[in-house]
XYZ file of C-alpha atoms in Angstrom:
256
model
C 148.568 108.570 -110.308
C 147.545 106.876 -107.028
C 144.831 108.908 -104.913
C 145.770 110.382 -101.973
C 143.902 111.511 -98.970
C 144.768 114.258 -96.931
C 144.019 115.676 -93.566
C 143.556 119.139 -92.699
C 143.827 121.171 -89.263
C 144.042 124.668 -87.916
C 147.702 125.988 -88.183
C 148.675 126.906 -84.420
C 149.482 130.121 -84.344
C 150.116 130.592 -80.806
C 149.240 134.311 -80.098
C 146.142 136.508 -80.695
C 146.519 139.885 -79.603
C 148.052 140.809 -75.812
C 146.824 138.517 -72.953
C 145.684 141.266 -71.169
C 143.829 139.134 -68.253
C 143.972 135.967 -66.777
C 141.043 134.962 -64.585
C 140.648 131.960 -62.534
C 137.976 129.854 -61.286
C 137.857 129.946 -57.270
C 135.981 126.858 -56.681
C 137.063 124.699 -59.803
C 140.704 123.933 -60.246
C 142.141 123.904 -63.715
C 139.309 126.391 -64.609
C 140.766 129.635 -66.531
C 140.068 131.859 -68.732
C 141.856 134.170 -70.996
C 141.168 137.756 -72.306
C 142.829 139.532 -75.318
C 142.933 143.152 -76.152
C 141.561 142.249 -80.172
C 142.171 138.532 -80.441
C 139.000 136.832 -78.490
C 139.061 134.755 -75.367
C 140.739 131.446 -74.308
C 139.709 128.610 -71.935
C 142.452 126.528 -70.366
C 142.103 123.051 -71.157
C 143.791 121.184 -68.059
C 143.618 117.819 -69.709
C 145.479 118.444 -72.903
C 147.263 121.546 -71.496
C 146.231 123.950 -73.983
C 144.411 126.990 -74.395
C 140.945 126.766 -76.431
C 139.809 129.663 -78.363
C 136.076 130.064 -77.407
C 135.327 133.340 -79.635
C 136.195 131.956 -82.913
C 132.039 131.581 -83.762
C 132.422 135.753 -83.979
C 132.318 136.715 -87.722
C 133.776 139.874 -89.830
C 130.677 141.913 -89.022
C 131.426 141.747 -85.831
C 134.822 141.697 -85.221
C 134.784 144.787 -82.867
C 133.802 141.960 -80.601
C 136.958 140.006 -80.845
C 138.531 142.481 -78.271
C 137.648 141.337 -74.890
C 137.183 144.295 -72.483
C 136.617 141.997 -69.348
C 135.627 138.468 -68.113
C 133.864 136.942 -65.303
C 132.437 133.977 -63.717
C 130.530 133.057 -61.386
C 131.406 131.510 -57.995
C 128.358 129.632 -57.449
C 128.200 127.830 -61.306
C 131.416 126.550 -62.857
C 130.114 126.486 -66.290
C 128.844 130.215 -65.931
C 131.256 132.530 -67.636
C 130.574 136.154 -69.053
C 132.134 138.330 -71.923
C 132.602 141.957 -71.927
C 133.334 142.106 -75.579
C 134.152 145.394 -77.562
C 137.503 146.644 -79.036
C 137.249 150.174 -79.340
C 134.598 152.580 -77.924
C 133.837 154.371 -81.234
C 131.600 151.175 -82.140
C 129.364 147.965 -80.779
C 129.772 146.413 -77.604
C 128.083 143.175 -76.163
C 127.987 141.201 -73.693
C 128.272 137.689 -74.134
C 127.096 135.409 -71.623
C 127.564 131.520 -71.680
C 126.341 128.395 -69.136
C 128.948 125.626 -70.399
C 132.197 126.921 -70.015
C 132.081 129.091 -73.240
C 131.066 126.396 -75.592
C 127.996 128.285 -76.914
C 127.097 132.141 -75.827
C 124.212 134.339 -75.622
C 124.522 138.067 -76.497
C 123.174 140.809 -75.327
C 124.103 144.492 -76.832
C 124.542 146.936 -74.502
C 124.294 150.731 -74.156
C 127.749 151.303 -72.578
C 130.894 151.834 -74.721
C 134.021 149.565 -74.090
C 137.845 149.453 -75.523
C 139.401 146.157 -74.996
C 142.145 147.815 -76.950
C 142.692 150.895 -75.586
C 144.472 152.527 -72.877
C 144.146 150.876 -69.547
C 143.304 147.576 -70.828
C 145.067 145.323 -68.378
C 143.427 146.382 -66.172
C 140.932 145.151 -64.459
C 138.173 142.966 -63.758
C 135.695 145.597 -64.528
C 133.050 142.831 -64.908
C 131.936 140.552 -61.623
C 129.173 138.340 -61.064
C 127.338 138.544 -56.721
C 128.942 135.207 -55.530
C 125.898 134.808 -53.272
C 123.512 135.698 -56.223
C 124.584 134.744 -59.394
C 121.902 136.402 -61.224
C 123.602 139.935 -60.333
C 126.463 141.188 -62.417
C 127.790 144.622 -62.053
C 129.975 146.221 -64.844
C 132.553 149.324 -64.952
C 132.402 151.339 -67.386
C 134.688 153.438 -68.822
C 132.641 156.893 -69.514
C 129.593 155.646 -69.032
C 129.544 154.893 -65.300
C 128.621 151.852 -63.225
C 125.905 149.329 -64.618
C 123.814 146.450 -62.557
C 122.143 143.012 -64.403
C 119.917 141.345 -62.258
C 119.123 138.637 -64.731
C 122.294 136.663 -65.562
C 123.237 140.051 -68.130
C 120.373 140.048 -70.465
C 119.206 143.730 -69.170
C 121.355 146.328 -67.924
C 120.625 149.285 -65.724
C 122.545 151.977 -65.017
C 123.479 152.505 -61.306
C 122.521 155.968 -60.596
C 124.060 156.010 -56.773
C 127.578 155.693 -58.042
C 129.571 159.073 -57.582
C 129.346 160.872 -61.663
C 132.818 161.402 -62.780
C 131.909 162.203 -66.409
C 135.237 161.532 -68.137
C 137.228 162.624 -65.253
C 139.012 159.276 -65.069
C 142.795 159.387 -66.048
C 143.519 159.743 -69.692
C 146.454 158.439 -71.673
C 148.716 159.046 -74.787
C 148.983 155.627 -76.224
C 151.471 157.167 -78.602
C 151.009 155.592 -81.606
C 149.963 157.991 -84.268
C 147.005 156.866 -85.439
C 145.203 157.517 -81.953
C 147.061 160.589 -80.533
C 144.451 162.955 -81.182
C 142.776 160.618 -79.184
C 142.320 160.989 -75.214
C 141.419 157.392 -73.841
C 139.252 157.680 -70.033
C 139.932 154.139 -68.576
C 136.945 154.940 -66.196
C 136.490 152.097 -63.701
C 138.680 149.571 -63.647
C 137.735 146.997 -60.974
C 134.208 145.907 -59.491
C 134.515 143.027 -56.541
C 132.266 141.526 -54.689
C 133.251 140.792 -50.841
C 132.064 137.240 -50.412
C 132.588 137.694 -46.568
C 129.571 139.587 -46.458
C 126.167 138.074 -46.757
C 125.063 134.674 -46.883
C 124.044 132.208 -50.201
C 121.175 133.538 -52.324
C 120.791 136.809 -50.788
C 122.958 139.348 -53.017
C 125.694 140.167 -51.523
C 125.771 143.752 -50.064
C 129.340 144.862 -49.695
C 130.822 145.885 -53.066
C 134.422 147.606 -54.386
C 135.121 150.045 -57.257
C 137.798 151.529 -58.123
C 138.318 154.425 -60.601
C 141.323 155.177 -62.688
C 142.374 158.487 -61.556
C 145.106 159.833 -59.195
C 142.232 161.796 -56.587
C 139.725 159.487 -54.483
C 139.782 156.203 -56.580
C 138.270 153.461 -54.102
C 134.724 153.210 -53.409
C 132.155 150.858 -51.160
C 128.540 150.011 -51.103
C 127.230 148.165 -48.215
C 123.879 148.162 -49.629
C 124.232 145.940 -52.605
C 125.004 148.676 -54.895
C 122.221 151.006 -54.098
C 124.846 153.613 -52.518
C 128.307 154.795 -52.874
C 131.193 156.051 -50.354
C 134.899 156.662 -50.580
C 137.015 154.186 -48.070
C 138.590 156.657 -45.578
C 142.247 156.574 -45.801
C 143.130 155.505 -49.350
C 146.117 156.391 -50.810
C 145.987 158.993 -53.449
C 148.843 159.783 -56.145
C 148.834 156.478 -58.254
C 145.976 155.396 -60.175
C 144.489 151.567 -58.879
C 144.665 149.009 -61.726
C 143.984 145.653 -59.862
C 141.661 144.528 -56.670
C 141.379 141.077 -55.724
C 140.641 140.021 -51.986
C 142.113 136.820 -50.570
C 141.108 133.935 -48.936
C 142.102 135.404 -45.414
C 140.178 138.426 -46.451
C 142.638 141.025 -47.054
C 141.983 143.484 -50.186
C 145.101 143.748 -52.594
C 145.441 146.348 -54.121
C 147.958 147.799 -57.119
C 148.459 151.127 -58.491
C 150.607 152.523 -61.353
């Protein structure tokens, strides 16, 4: 019998768990990422129109990384992207920081609990990096409060100015069976930076958060974090999911 040679490649699946965020780039077109609630994060590859899986280095061990609670990058550095990886809050949680595009990634474990596949988890971005400062990164928790980095996410601080909900935040019945005893807080759902304010390499010092309850959900610091208020005349009722601001400068917000 002649000898044969064969060739073997990855079967394409084509899914991994819910897309449960999709986060662009402001500054490099083409750039975007992917999260998934347990299967990992993608980068979009404009050239060959694909998506590339950039947590497939994660082993068994640590497969409650795999779910990917939040991403961010960073407006000043194109290859700058950062993980909030942990699927459910009963175990470890990292965060996983990378400077080329998610090719390689740094990790960093980190006190604060995360569930990239529990309730609330479209949410979102709970995870931002200062556009004026990429060093800073601040993080929203869901029971554990608000966190600051101040060195590119390799130490994490808890921000003690931010109003203490506890687990206040709304809870949800998923309804599956296997997690109704279960309440899920959601906690704080959205951190942004507004760019407007400041200038390049001083950190920025007008921030958003918003909480995930129906009472006052929407608070600002314009002191880089060190202190919290509630914006006057927010709605009330609904409970925010998503924040972005525009290029004009107008703050979106949606609530469900």
């Amino acid at each position: 019998v002649p000898a044969r040679s064969y060739v073997w490649h990855n079967v394409v699946i084509g899914g991994g768990g819910f897309v449960t965020g999709i986060i662009f780039h402001p500054h490099r077109k083409g750039l975007i990422y992917a999260r998934t609630d347990v299967g990992g994060a993608y980068r979009w590859n404009n050239s060959a129109q694909c998506w590339v899986p950039i947590t497939d280095w994660i082993g068994s061990k640590d497969a409650n990384l795999t779910g990917i609670e939040s991403i961010a990058v960073d407006p000043s550095d194109p290859d700058r992207v950062y993980l909030a990886a942990g699927t459910y809050d009963r175990s470890e949680a990292a965060i996983l920081c990378s400077d080329d595009q998610g090719r390689t990634f740094q990790r960093t474990d980190v006190p604060f609990k995360m569930g990239a596949n529990e309730s609330g988890r479209f949410n979102g971005e709970r995870l931002a990096v200062d556009p004026h400062q990429g060093r800073i990164l601040f993080f929203g928790s869901r029971i554990d409060g608000l966190w600051k980095s101040a060195d590119r996410g390799a130490t994490w601080n808890k921000v003690g100015g931010f109003p203490d909900l506890g687990r206040g935040s709304q809870p949800a019945d998923t309804g599956r069976s296997w997690l109704r005893f279960r309440q899920q807080p959601v906690g704080i759902v959205c951190v942004l930076f507004d760019s407007s304010s400041g200038s390049t390499g001083i950190p920025t010092p007008v921030i958003y958060a918003a909480v995930s309850t129906t009472e006052t959900n929407l608070y600002r610091s314009q002191d880089g974090g060190a202190s919290w208020q509630a914006v006057a005349n927010q709605p009330v009722g609904l409970c925010p999911n998503h924040l972005v601001r525009s290029s004009d400068g107008l703050l979106y917000l949606s609530y469900g």
